[in-house]
mmCIF file of C-alpha atoms in Angstrom:
data_model
loop_
_atom_site.group_PDB
_atom_site.id
_atom_site.type_symbol
_atom_site.label_atom_id
_atom_site.label_comp_id
_atom_site.label_asym_id
_atom_site.label_seq_id
_atom_site.Cartn_x
_atom_site.Cartn_y
_atom_site.Cartn_z
ATOM 1 C CA MET A 1 43.576 -86.347 2.371
ATOM 2 C CA SER A 2 44.582 -84.317 5.265
ATOM 3 C CA GLU A 3 41.644 -83.961 8.027
ATOM 4 C CA ASN A 4 43.006 -80.068 7.407
ATOM 5 C CA HIS A 5 41.168 -79.411 3.957
ATOM 6 C CA PRO A 6 37.752 -77.808 4.179
ATOM 7 C CA SER A 7 34.672 -80.078 3.258
ATOM 8 C CA GLN A 8 34.026 -78.422 0.131
ATOM 9 C CA LEU A 9 34.545 -82.189 -1.810
ATOM 10 C CA SER A 10 33.215 -85.174 -0.356
ATOM 11 C CA GLU A 11 36.098 -87.960 -0.206
ATOM 12 C CA GLU A 12 33.195 -89.938 -2.784
ATOM 13 C CA THR A 13 33.671 -87.354 -5.283
ATOM 14 C CA ALA A 14 37.575 -86.023 -4.546
ATOM 15 C CA GLN A 15 38.043 -90.189 -5.558
ATOM 16 C CA ALA A 16 36.641 -89.218 -8.535
ATOM 17 C CA LEU A 17 38.226 -86.322 -9.436
ATOM 18 C CA LEU A 18 41.459 -87.942 -8.973
ATOM 19 C CA LEU A 19 40.962 -91.500 -11.209
ATOM 20 C CA GLN A 20 39.623 -88.936 -13.864
ATOM 21 C CA LEU A 21 43.030 -87.119 -14.517
ATOM 22 C CA ARG A 22 44.704 -90.030 -13.708
ATOM 23 C CA ARG A 23 43.066 -91.808 -16.424
ATOM 24 C CA LYS A 24 43.299 -88.392 -18.142
ATOM 25 C CA GLU A 25 39.245 -89.217 -19.051
ATOM 26 C CA GLY A 26 37.449 -85.975 -20.845
ATOM 27 C CA THR A 27 39.378 -83.025 -22.466
ATOM 28 C CA TRP A 28 41.882 -80.843 -20.782
ATOM 29 C CA VAL A 29 39.053 -78.144 -19.809
ATOM 30 C CA ASP A 30 37.699 -81.242 -18.214
ATOM 31 C CA TRP A 31 40.842 -81.497 -15.861
ATOM 32 C CA GLY A 32 41.839 -78.029 -15.117
ATOM 33 C CA LYS A 33 38.088 -77.999 -13.459
ATOM 34 C CA ALA A 34 39.192 -81.202 -11.652
ATOM 35 C CA CYS A 35 42.746 -80.096 -10.560
ATOM 36 C CA HIS A 36 40.751 -76.206 -9.410
ATOM 37 C CA GLN A 37 38.287 -78.473 -7.772
ATOM 38 C CA LEU A 38 40.915 -80.274 -5.573
ATOM 39 C CA GLN A 39 42.483 -77.428 -4.858
ATOM 40 C CA LYS A 40 40.031 -75.324 -3.469
ATOM 41 C CA ALA A 41 39.314 -78.621 -1.374
ATOM 42 C CA GLY A 42 42.566 -78.077 0.038
ATOM 43 C CA TYR A 43 44.830 -80.408 -1.875
ATOM 44 C CA LEU A 44 48.452 -79.720 -2.450
ATOM 45 C CA THR A 45 49.349 -79.611 -6.020
ATOM 46 C CA ALA A 46 52.395 -81.967 -4.651
ATOM 47 C CA GLN A 47 49.309 -84.496 -3.601
ATOM 48 C CA ILE A 48 47.565 -83.947 -7.095
ATOM 49 C CA PHE A 49 50.763 -84.734 -8.465
ATOM 50 C CA GLU A 50 51.628 -87.275 -6.752
ATOM 51 C CA GLU A 51 47.689 -89.070 -7.467
ATOM 52 C CA THR A 52 47.648 -88.148 -11.031
ATOM 53 C CA GLY A 53 51.117 -87.451 -12.742
ATOM 54 C CA PHE A 54 49.834 -84.134 -13.154
ATOM 55 C CA GLU A 55 52.714 -81.680 -12.403
ATOM 56 C CA GLY A 56 52.537 -78.496 -10.172
ATOM 57 C CA SER A 57 53.429 -76.396 -13.291
ATOM 58 C CA GLN A 58 50.769 -78.381 -15.416
ATOM 59 C CA GLN A 59 47.776 -78.618 -13.269
ATOM 60 C CA ASN A 60 48.263 -74.049 -12.968
ATOM 61 C CA LEU A 61 48.387 -74.346 -16.900
ATOM 62 C CA VAL A 62 45.149 -76.095 -17.327
ATOM 63 C CA ILE A 63 43.276 -74.561 -14.666
ATOM 64 C CA VAL A 64 44.073 -71.259 -16.053
ATOM 65 C CA ALA A 65 42.967 -72.010 -19.678
ATOM 66 C CA ALA A 66 39.924 -73.874 -18.300
ATOM 67 C CA GLN A 67 39.234 -70.415 -17.200
ATOM 68 C CA VAL A 68 39.723 -68.717 -20.174
ATOM 69 C CA TYR A 69 38.167 -71.227 -22.251
ATOM 70 C CA GLU A 70 34.987 -70.489 -20.033
ATOM 71 C CA SER A 71 35.191 -66.760 -20.981
ATOM 72 C CA LEU A 72 35.070 -67.579 -23.900
ATOM 73 C CA THR A 73 31.636 -69.402 -23.404
ATOM 74 C CA ASN A 74 30.566 -66.667 -21.456
ATOM 75 C CA VAL A 75 30.980 -64.161 -24.597
ATOM 76 C CA GLY A 76 29.315 -66.335 -27.277
ATOM 77 C CA ALA A 77 32.458 -67.850 -28.596
ATOM 78 C CA SER A 78 30.941 -70.226 -31.616
ATOM 79 C CA GLU A 79 30.926 -73.673 -31.500
ATOM 80 C CA GLU A 80 33.625 -73.629 -34.363
ATOM 81 C CA LEU A 81 35.877 -71.482 -31.940
ATOM 82 C CA LEU A 82 35.379 -73.791 -29.433
ATOM 83 C CA SER A 83 36.346 -77.089 -31.048
ATOM 84 C CA TYR A 84 39.341 -75.974 -32.072
ATOM 85 C CA CYS A 85 40.342 -74.239 -28.264
ATOM 86 C CA ARG A 86 39.571 -78.140 -26.496
ATOM 87 C CA GLY A 87 41.649 -79.604 -29.967
ATOM 88 C CA PRO A 88 43.921 -79.324 -27.441
ATOM 89 C CA ARG A 89 45.196 -75.810 -27.460
ATOM 90 C CA SER A 90 45.423 -75.417 -23.633
ATOM 91 C CA ASP A 91 48.770 -73.452 -24.054
ATOM 92 C CA VAL A 92 47.366 -70.882 -26.679
ATOM 93 C CA LEU A 93 44.871 -70.298 -23.894
ATOM 94 C CA TYR A 94 46.926 -69.486 -21.297
ATOM 95 C CA GLU A 95 48.451 -66.984 -23.051
ATOM 96 C CA PHE A 96 45.489 -65.231 -22.855
ATOM 97 C CA ARG A 97 44.741 -65.258 -19.263
ATOM 98 C CA ILE A 98 46.058 -61.619 -19.154
ATOM 99 C CA LEU A 99 43.664 -60.085 -21.760
ATOM 100 C CA SER A 100 39.906 -59.005 -20.573
ATOM 101 C CA GLN A 101 36.859 -61.375 -21.759
ATOM 102 C CA SER A 102 36.134 -59.554 -25.525
ATOM 103 C CA GLN A 103 39.903 -59.256 -26.517
ATOM 104 C CA ARG A 104 40.555 -63.183 -25.819
ATOM 105 C CA LEU A 105 37.339 -63.798 -27.884
ATOM 106 C CA ALA A 106 39.469 -61.877 -30.888
ATOM 107 C CA ALA A 107 42.676 -63.206 -29.644
ATOM 108 C CA ALA A 108 41.102 -66.809 -30.010
ATOM 109 C CA GLU A 109 39.698 -66.020 -33.504
ATOM 110 C CA LEU A 110 42.588 -64.751 -34.452
ATOM 111 C CA ALA A 111 44.789 -67.678 -33.172
ATOM 112 C CA MET A 112 42.211 -70.048 -35.004
ATOM 113 C CA GLU A 113 42.458 -68.450 -37.874
ATOM 114 C CA LYS A 114 46.294 -68.070 -38.425
ATOM 115 C CA ARG A 115 47.143 -71.328 -36.603
ATOM 116 C CA LEU A 116 49.093 -70.152 -34.043
ATOM 117 C CA GLU A 117 51.372 -72.052 -31.359
ATOM 118 C CA PHE A 118 51.700 -70.749 -28.066
ATOM 119 C CA ASP A 119 54.807 -69.236 -28.651
ATOM 120 C CA GLU A 120 52.923 -67.043 -31.089
ATOM 121 C CA ALA A 121 49.894 -66.987 -29.021
ATOM 122 C CA LYS A 122 52.374 -65.351 -26.257
ATOM 123 C CA ASP A 123 53.488 -62.677 -28.641
ATOM 124 C CA LEU A 124 49.634 -61.872 -29.354
ATOM 125 C CA ALA A 125 48.482 -61.320 -26.138
ATOM 126 C CA ARG A 126 51.631 -59.344 -25.332
ATOM 127 C CA ALA A 127 50.820 -57.092 -28.433
ATOM 128 C CA ILE A 128 47.413 -56.852 -27.464
ATOM 129 C CA LYS A 129 48.008 -55.763 -23.955
ATOM 130 C CA GLN A 130 50.102 -53.418 -25.075
ATOM 131 C CA PHE A 131 48.403 -51.526 -27.680
ATOM 132 C CA SER A 132 45.089 -51.821 -25.755
ATOM 133 C CA ARG A 133 47.013 -49.296 -23.502
ATOM 134 C CA PHE A 134 47.266 -46.198 -25.968
ATOM 135 C CA SER A 135 44.875 -43.461 -25.694
ATOM 136 C CA ARG A 136 43.826 -43.417 -29.126
ATOM 137 C CA SER A 137 45.304 -45.924 -31.921
ATOM 138 C CA PRO A 138 48.431 -44.752 -33.784
ATOM 139 C CA GLU A 139 48.861 -43.771 -37.250
ATOM 140 C CA GLY A 140 47.570 -46.486 -39.359
ATOM 141 C CA PHE A 141 46.572 -49.337 -37.475
ATOM 142 C CA SER A 142 42.864 -50.598 -36.166
ATOM 143 C CA SER A 143 42.378 -51.593 -32.712
ATOM 144 C CA ASP A 144 41.609 -55.164 -34.360
ATOM 145 C CA PRO A 145 44.583 -58.417 -33.067
ATOM 146 C CA GLY A 146 46.023 -58.509 -35.777
ATOM 147 C CA ASP A 147 46.902 -54.779 -36.493
ATOM 148 C CA ALA A 148 47.623 -54.738 -32.667
ATOM 149 C CA VAL A 149 50.736 -57.683 -33.619
ATOM 150 C CA ALA A 150 51.249 -55.938 -37.228
ATOM 151 C CA TYR A 151 52.278 -52.300 -35.099
ATOM 152 C CA GLN A 152 54.420 -54.262 -33.015
ATOM 153 C CA CYS A 153 56.389 -55.816 -35.564
ATOM 154 C CA TRP A 154 56.531 -52.623 -37.446
ATOM 155 C CA GLN A 155 57.477 -50.670 -34.380
ATOM 156 C CA ARG A 156 60.533 -53.657 -33.511
ATOM 157 C CA ALA A 157 61.353 -53.485 -37.341
ATOM 158 C CA ARG A 158 62.433 -49.618 -37.849
ATOM 159 C CA SER A 159 64.770 -50.439 -34.829
ATOM 160 C CA LYS A 160 66.841 -53.015 -36.601
ATOM 161 C CA LYS A 161 69.705 -52.474 -38.970
ATOM 162 C CA ASP A 162 70.417 -55.907 -39.281
ATOM 163 C CA LEU A 163 68.426 -56.281 -42.969
ATOM 164 C CA GLN A 164 67.712 -60.347 -42.475
ATOM 165 C CA ALA A 165 66.079 -59.376 -38.558
ATOM 166 C CA ARG A 166 63.849 -56.210 -40.514
ATOM 167 C CA SER A 167 62.625 -58.268 -43.396
ATOM 168 C CA ARG A 168 61.496 -61.298 -40.702
ATOM 169 C CA LEU A 169 59.572 -58.410 -38.705
ATOM 170 C CA ILE A 170 57.939 -57.008 -41.881
ATOM 171 C CA ALA A 171 56.624 -60.212 -43.256
ATOM 172 C CA LYS A 172 55.555 -61.136 -39.828
ATOM 173 C CA GLY A 173 53.606 -57.983 -39.660
ATOM 174 C CA LEU A 174 52.184 -58.148 -43.002
ATOM 175 C CA ARG A 175 51.132 -61.842 -41.975
ATOM 176 C CA PHE A 176 49.170 -60.699 -39.350
ATOM 177 C CA ALA A 177 48.107 -56.756 -40.120
ATOM 178 C CA GLN A 178 44.396 -56.734 -40.583
ATOM 179 C CA SER A 179 43.724 -53.422 -41.936
ATOM 180 C CA SER A 180 45.105 -51.390 -45.399
ATOM 181 C CA THR A 181 46.412 -48.734 -43.669
ATOM 182 C CA ALA A 182 48.746 -50.826 -41.966
ATOM 183 C CA ARG A 183 49.875 -52.797 -44.370
ATOM 184 C CA GLU A 184 50.626 -50.249 -46.384
ATOM 185 C CA ARG A 185 52.559 -48.896 -43.260
ATOM 186 C CA ILE A 186 54.668 -51.633 -43.048
ATOM 187 C CA GLU A 187 55.594 -52.047 -46.845
ATOM 188 C CA GLN A 188 56.817 -48.432 -46.303
ATOM 189 C CA LEU A 189 59.563 -49.717 -44.528
ATOM 190 C CA LEU A 190 60.398 -51.806 -47.684
ATOM 191 C CA SER A 191 61.903 -49.031 -49.239
ATOM 192 C CA ASP A 192 62.648 -46.895 -45.996
ATOM 193 C CA PHE A 193 65.774 -48.298 -44.062
ATOM 194 C CA THR A 194 65.955 -45.150 -41.334
ATOM 195 C CA VAL A 195 66.325 -46.816 -38.387
ATOM 196 C CA VAL A 196 64.433 -45.730 -34.960
ATOM 197 C CA SER A 197 65.270 -46.835 -31.336
ATOM 198 C CA ALA A 198 62.931 -47.903 -29.938
ATOM 199 C CA GLN A 199 61.545 -47.078 -26.201
ATOM 200 C CA ARG A 200 62.266 -50.545 -24.033
ATOM 201 C CA ALA A 201 60.128 -50.756 -20.582
ATOM 202 C CA PRO A 202 62.144 -50.972 -17.435
ATOM 203 C CA LEU A 203 63.099 -53.795 -15.737
ATOM 204 C CA LEU A 204 60.406 -55.088 -13.329
ATOM 205 C CA PRO A 205 61.442 -54.770 -9.512
ATOM 206 C CA PHE A 206 62.117 -57.940 -8.711
ATOM 207 C CA TYR A 207 64.216 -58.262 -5.186
ATOM 208 C CA ARG A 208 64.935 -61.888 -3.866
ATOM 209 C CA LEU A 209 65.331 -62.511 0.018
ATOM 210 C CA GLN A 210 68.661 -63.463 0.734
ATOM 211 C CA GLU A 211 69.227 -62.033 4.405
ATOM 212 C CA GLU A 212 66.830 -60.710 7.123
ATOM 213 C CA GLU A 213 67.145 -57.160 7.573
ATOM 214 C CA GLN A 214 67.609 -55.847 10.787
ATOM 215 C CA ILE A 215 64.423 -53.265 10.436
ATOM 216 C CA PRO A 216 62.121 -54.694 8.384
ATOM 217 C CA ARG A 217 58.929 -52.552 7.288
ATOM 218 C CA VAL A 218 55.489 -53.954 8.410
ATOM 219 C CA ILE A 219 53.082 -53.111 5.653
ATOM 220 C CA PRO A 220 48.581 -54.042 5.891
ATOM 221 C CA VAL A 221 47.993 -56.680 3.242
ATOM 222 C CA ALA A 222 44.973 -55.825 0.803
ATOM 223 C CA GLY A 223 44.581 -59.470 -0.153
ATOM 224 C CA GLU A 224 45.378 -61.944 -2.915
ATOM 225 C CA MET A 225 44.976 -61.070 -6.413
ATOM 226 C CA PRO A 226 42.283 -60.734 -8.575
ATOM 227 C CA LEU A 227 41.520 -57.465 -6.237
ATOM 228 C CA THR A 228 39.621 -54.437 -7.117
ATOM 229 C CA PRO A 229 39.698 -50.987 -6.141
ATOM 230 C CA LYS A 230 37.632 -50.800 -2.954
ATOM 231 C CA ASP A 231 39.610 -53.857 -1.564
ATOM 232 C CA ILE A 232 42.726 -51.473 -1.303
ATOM 233 C CA GLU A 233 40.396 -47.866 -0.561
ATOM 234 C CA ALA A 234 39.969 -49.836 2.416
ATOM 235 C CA ILE A 235 42.935 -50.770 3.732
ATOM 236 C CA ALA A 236 43.131 -47.754 6.572
ATOM 237 C CA ARG A 237 46.991 -45.767 6.014
ATOM 238 C CA VAL A 238 49.998 -46.950 8.655
ATOM 239 C CA GLU A 239 51.837 -45.011 10.522
ATOM 240 C CA GLU A 240 55.328 -46.354 11.990
ATOM 241 C CA ILE A 241 56.099 -45.183 15.549
ATOM 242 C CA LYS A 242 60.143 -44.961 15.224
ATOM 243 C CA PRO A 243 62.739 -45.891 16.419
ATOM 244 C CA PHE A 244 61.645 -49.369 15.302
ATOM 245 C CA GLY A 245 58.942 -49.494 12.913
ATOM 246 C CA MET A 246 55.872 -50.512 15.550
ATOM 247 C CA VAL A 247 52.421 -50.090 14.026
ATOM 248 C CA GLN A 248 49.044 -49.648 16.079
ATOM 249 C CA TYR A 249 46.175 -51.143 14.838
ATOM 250 C CA SER A 250 42.739 -52.326 16.033
ATOM 251 C CA GLY A 251 40.127 -54.417 14.289
ATOM 252 C CA SER A 252 40.662 -56.989 11.894
ATOM 253 C CA GLY A 253 43.410 -57.368 9.053
ATOM 254 C CA ALA A 254 46.758 -58.810 7.794
ATOM 255 C CA TYR A 255 50.255 -57.146 7.763
ATOM 256 C CA VAL A 256 53.593 -58.135 6.015
ATOM 257 C CA PRO A 257 56.745 -57.230 6.863
ATOM 258 C CA VAL A 258 59.008 -56.694 3.800
ATOM 259 C CA PRO A 259 63.487 -55.582 4.570
ATOM 260 C CA GLY A 260 63.859 -51.794 5.625
ATOM 261 C CA TRP A 261 65.350 -51.589 1.735
ATOM 262 C CA GLN A 262 65.613 -47.727 0.625
ATOM 263 C CA ALA A 263 62.363 -48.133 -1.638
ATOM 264 C CA VAL A 264 60.056 -49.098 1.015
ATOM 265 C CA LEU A 265 61.232 -46.619 3.366
ATOM 266 C CA ARG A 266 60.525 -43.516 0.677
ATOM 267 C CA ALA A 267 57.136 -45.119 0.639
ATOM 268 C CA LYS A 268 54.674 -42.614 1.788
ATOM 269 C CA ASP A 269 51.347 -44.900 1.734
ATOM 270 C CA PRO A 270 52.475 -48.489 1.242
ATOM 271 C CA ILE A 271 50.257 -52.059 0.527
ATOM 272 C CA ALA A 272 51.202 -55.660 -0.158
ATOM 273 C CA LEU A 273 49.100 -57.615 -2.551
ATOM 274 C CA PHE A 274 49.828 -61.127 -2.970
ATOM 275 C CA CYS A 275 49.735 -62.537 -6.440
ATOM 276 C CA ASN A 276 51.512 -65.607 -8.506
ATOM 277 C CA SER A 277 54.405 -64.396 -11.059
ATOM 278 C CA ASP A 278 52.537 -65.256 -14.322
ATOM 279 C CA ARG A 279 50.054 -62.446 -13.660
ATOM 280 C CA LEU A 280 52.961 -59.801 -13.698
ATOM 281 C CA PRO A 281 53.779 -58.106 -16.998
ATOM 282 C CA ASP A 282 56.519 -59.342 -19.308
ATOM 283 C CA ALA A 283 57.197 -61.976 -16.547
ATOM 284 C CA GLU A 284 59.033 -65.369 -17.689
ATOM 285 C CA VAL A 285 55.849 -67.974 -17.566
ATOM 286 C CA ARG A 286 58.460 -71.264 -16.412
ATOM 287 C CA SER A 287 59.369 -69.260 -13.603
ATOM 288 C CA PHE A 288 55.892 -69.354 -11.492
ATOM 289 C CA GLU A 289 55.994 -68.355 -7.803
ATOM 290 C CA ARG A 290 54.208 -66.429 -5.178
ATOM 291 C CA VAL A 291 55.118 -63.024 -4.652
ATOM 292 C CA ALA A 292 54.068 -59.962 -2.700
ATOM 293 C CA VAL A 293 53.484 -56.627 -4.663
ATOM 294 C CA VAL A 294 54.640 -53.674 -2.332
ATOM 295 C CA VAL A 295 52.426 -50.282 -4.469
ATOM 296 C CA ASP A 296 52.653 -46.465 -2.738
ATOM 297 C CA ARG A 297 49.150 -45.672 -2.871
ATOM 298 C CA ASP A 298 50.311 -41.557 -2.490
ATOM 299 C CA ALA A 299 52.873 -41.967 -5.878
ATOM 300 C CA LYS A 300 50.204 -41.585 -8.636
ATOM 301 C CA GLU A 301 52.006 -39.090 -11.041
ATOM 302 C CA TRP A 302 53.302 -41.253 -13.951
ATOM 303 C CA ASP A 303 56.943 -42.042 -14.971
ATOM 304 C CA ALA A 304 58.259 -44.059 -17.923
ATOM 305 C CA ASN A 305 60.341 -45.998 -16.158
ATOM 306 C CA SER A 306 58.238 -47.362 -13.529
ATOM 307 C CA TYR A 307 54.924 -50.043 -13.179
ATOM 308 C CA PHE A 308 51.832 -49.398 -11.433
ATOM 309 C CA LEU A 309 48.609 -50.098 -10.173
ATOM 310 C CA VAL A 310 45.371 -49.348 -11.999
ATOM 311 C CA GLU A 311 42.011 -50.336 -12.994
ATOM 312 C CA GLN A 312 41.110 -52.658 -15.778
ATOM 313 C CA GLU A 313 37.468 -53.614 -15.998
ATOM 314 C CA GLY A 314 36.753 -53.504 -12.584
ATOM 315 C CA GLU A 315 39.845 -55.025 -11.375
ATOM 316 C CA LEU A 316 43.170 -54.288 -10.113
ATOM 317 C CA ASP A 317 45.906 -54.855 -12.382
ATOM 318 C CA ILE A 318 49.534 -54.008 -13.012
ATOM 319 C CA GLN A 319 51.306 -52.086 -15.713
ATOM 320 C CA TRP A 320 53.927 -50.121 -17.485
ATOM 321 C CA PHE A 321 52.961 -47.175 -19.957
ATOM 322 C CA PRO A 322 54.944 -45.713 -22.237
ATOM 323 C CA GLU A 323 53.018 -42.350 -22.065
ATOM 324 C CA ALA A 324 50.552 -40.966 -19.991
ATOM 325 C CA PRO A 325 47.354 -43.280 -19.317
ATOM 326 C CA LYS A 326 44.140 -41.983 -19.893
ATOM 327 C CA PHE A 327 42.859 -43.806 -16.697
ATOM 328 C CA PRO A 328 43.202 -42.482 -13.218
ATOM 329 C CA ILE A 329 46.541 -44.225 -11.269
ATOM 330 C CA LEU A 330 46.235 -46.420 -7.921
ATOM 331 C CA GLY A 331 49.890 -46.104 -6.783
ATOM 332 C CA GLN A 332 53.332 -47.226 -8.133
ATOM 333 C CA VAL A 333 55.000 -50.498 -7.619
ATOM 334 C CA ILE A 334 57.804 -50.462 -5.470
ATOM 335 C CA VAL A 335 59.448 -53.650 -5.185
ATOM 336 C CA ILE A 336 58.182 -57.391 -6.055
ATOM 337 C CA LEU A 337 58.996 -59.606 -3.645
ATOM 338 C CA ARG A 338 60.393 -62.901 -4.108
ATOM 339 C CA PRO A 339 60.401 -65.765 -1.034
ATOM 340 C CA LYS A 340 63.374 -66.736 0.064
ATOM 341 C CA ARG A 341 64.556 -69.396 -1.547
ATOM 342 C CA ILE A 342 65.815 -72.474 0.257
ATOM 343 C CA LEU A 343 68.169 -74.848 -1.651
ATOM 344 C CA ASP A 344 67.396 -78.142 -0.456
ATOM 345 C CA GLU A 345 63.607 -78.022 1.095
ATOM 346 C CA ASP A 346 63.854 -81.825 1.340
ATOM 347 C CA ASN A 347 66.911 -81.617 3.446
ATOM 348 C CA LEU A 348 65.331 -79.840 6.079
ATOM 349 C CA MET A 349 62.634 -81.954 6.295
ATOM 350 C CA GLU A 350 64.356 -84.991 7.132
ATOM 351 C CA PRO A 351 66.175 -86.071 10.814
ATOM 352 C CA TRP A 352 69.621 -84.997 11.455
ATOM 353 C CA GLN A 353 71.927 -88.405 11.250
ATOM 354 C CA MET A 354 75.367 -88.720 12.766
ATOM 355 C CA ASP A 355 78.094 -91.042 12.398
ATOM 356 C CA ASP A 356 78.365 -93.512 15.220
#
């Protein structure tokens, strides 16, 4: 352990946690809590991997899943459900990280009832999240989690010309439908073969740094998600002084330079948030990395081709809306900045070697 590590854990406690992970003692919930304690104490994911064999992606999975498990205990989940989750279902609970506490409970109960694997749990979580964005439930579908999946299947089946693909979606929708009205709507597709094009979510505005831009824009940082609306309200508007993009400020605060792309230069009141890529909607879980999300607080008018910053249960969230949302928009996502990729990081740490 480095001398720079904070002192939340004694050396004895830290070694006990590392031994627990090395021996895989307890449940995956205990492993997640142990990994979280060690990371908070300053241990790097690479250090924990070297000491225990838990890879970085596995550490992230059990930490997040353990937090989801803890939230289930907070809302009164039954012992039967908690036992099922410990059984182990860390990969299933990990997919429910994007849901609220009440949604997680309903999703976990359905996952237990249907004995869902992680890929079906991922589809369930996305369906519930997307369904919750409607100002009112679509005709015939209730707010039950099974109906959310049924609606997604119904919508996708209507857009399929291929009868086999259409039939598979209908069968899946009937498997998950919890209300009789949802079942009726899906059964109608067995005789109605009309193809209706589905509206697709726009691509997330990802950029990857490859070259340093000559004149970056300096943007104030609100912090690391999770954040609240008050966190972004507290950030003072920054005025740039041309021609070099200089900014003046007083007091404490952090700023990040962002390349001078047109989308960034057009933003009237940009701020930056940091988060892990798996917090983003529809992002690939396996491509886990820290990203900077640039949001224009001045852009609050909805359109179907953008993602927006909104408040969900007191915390900030990034979402796409197929129709104007029923709650206020706090800003538009301009770019999501990935760190510059270094092809051979290990090579940079080695001393230069020259032939004699």
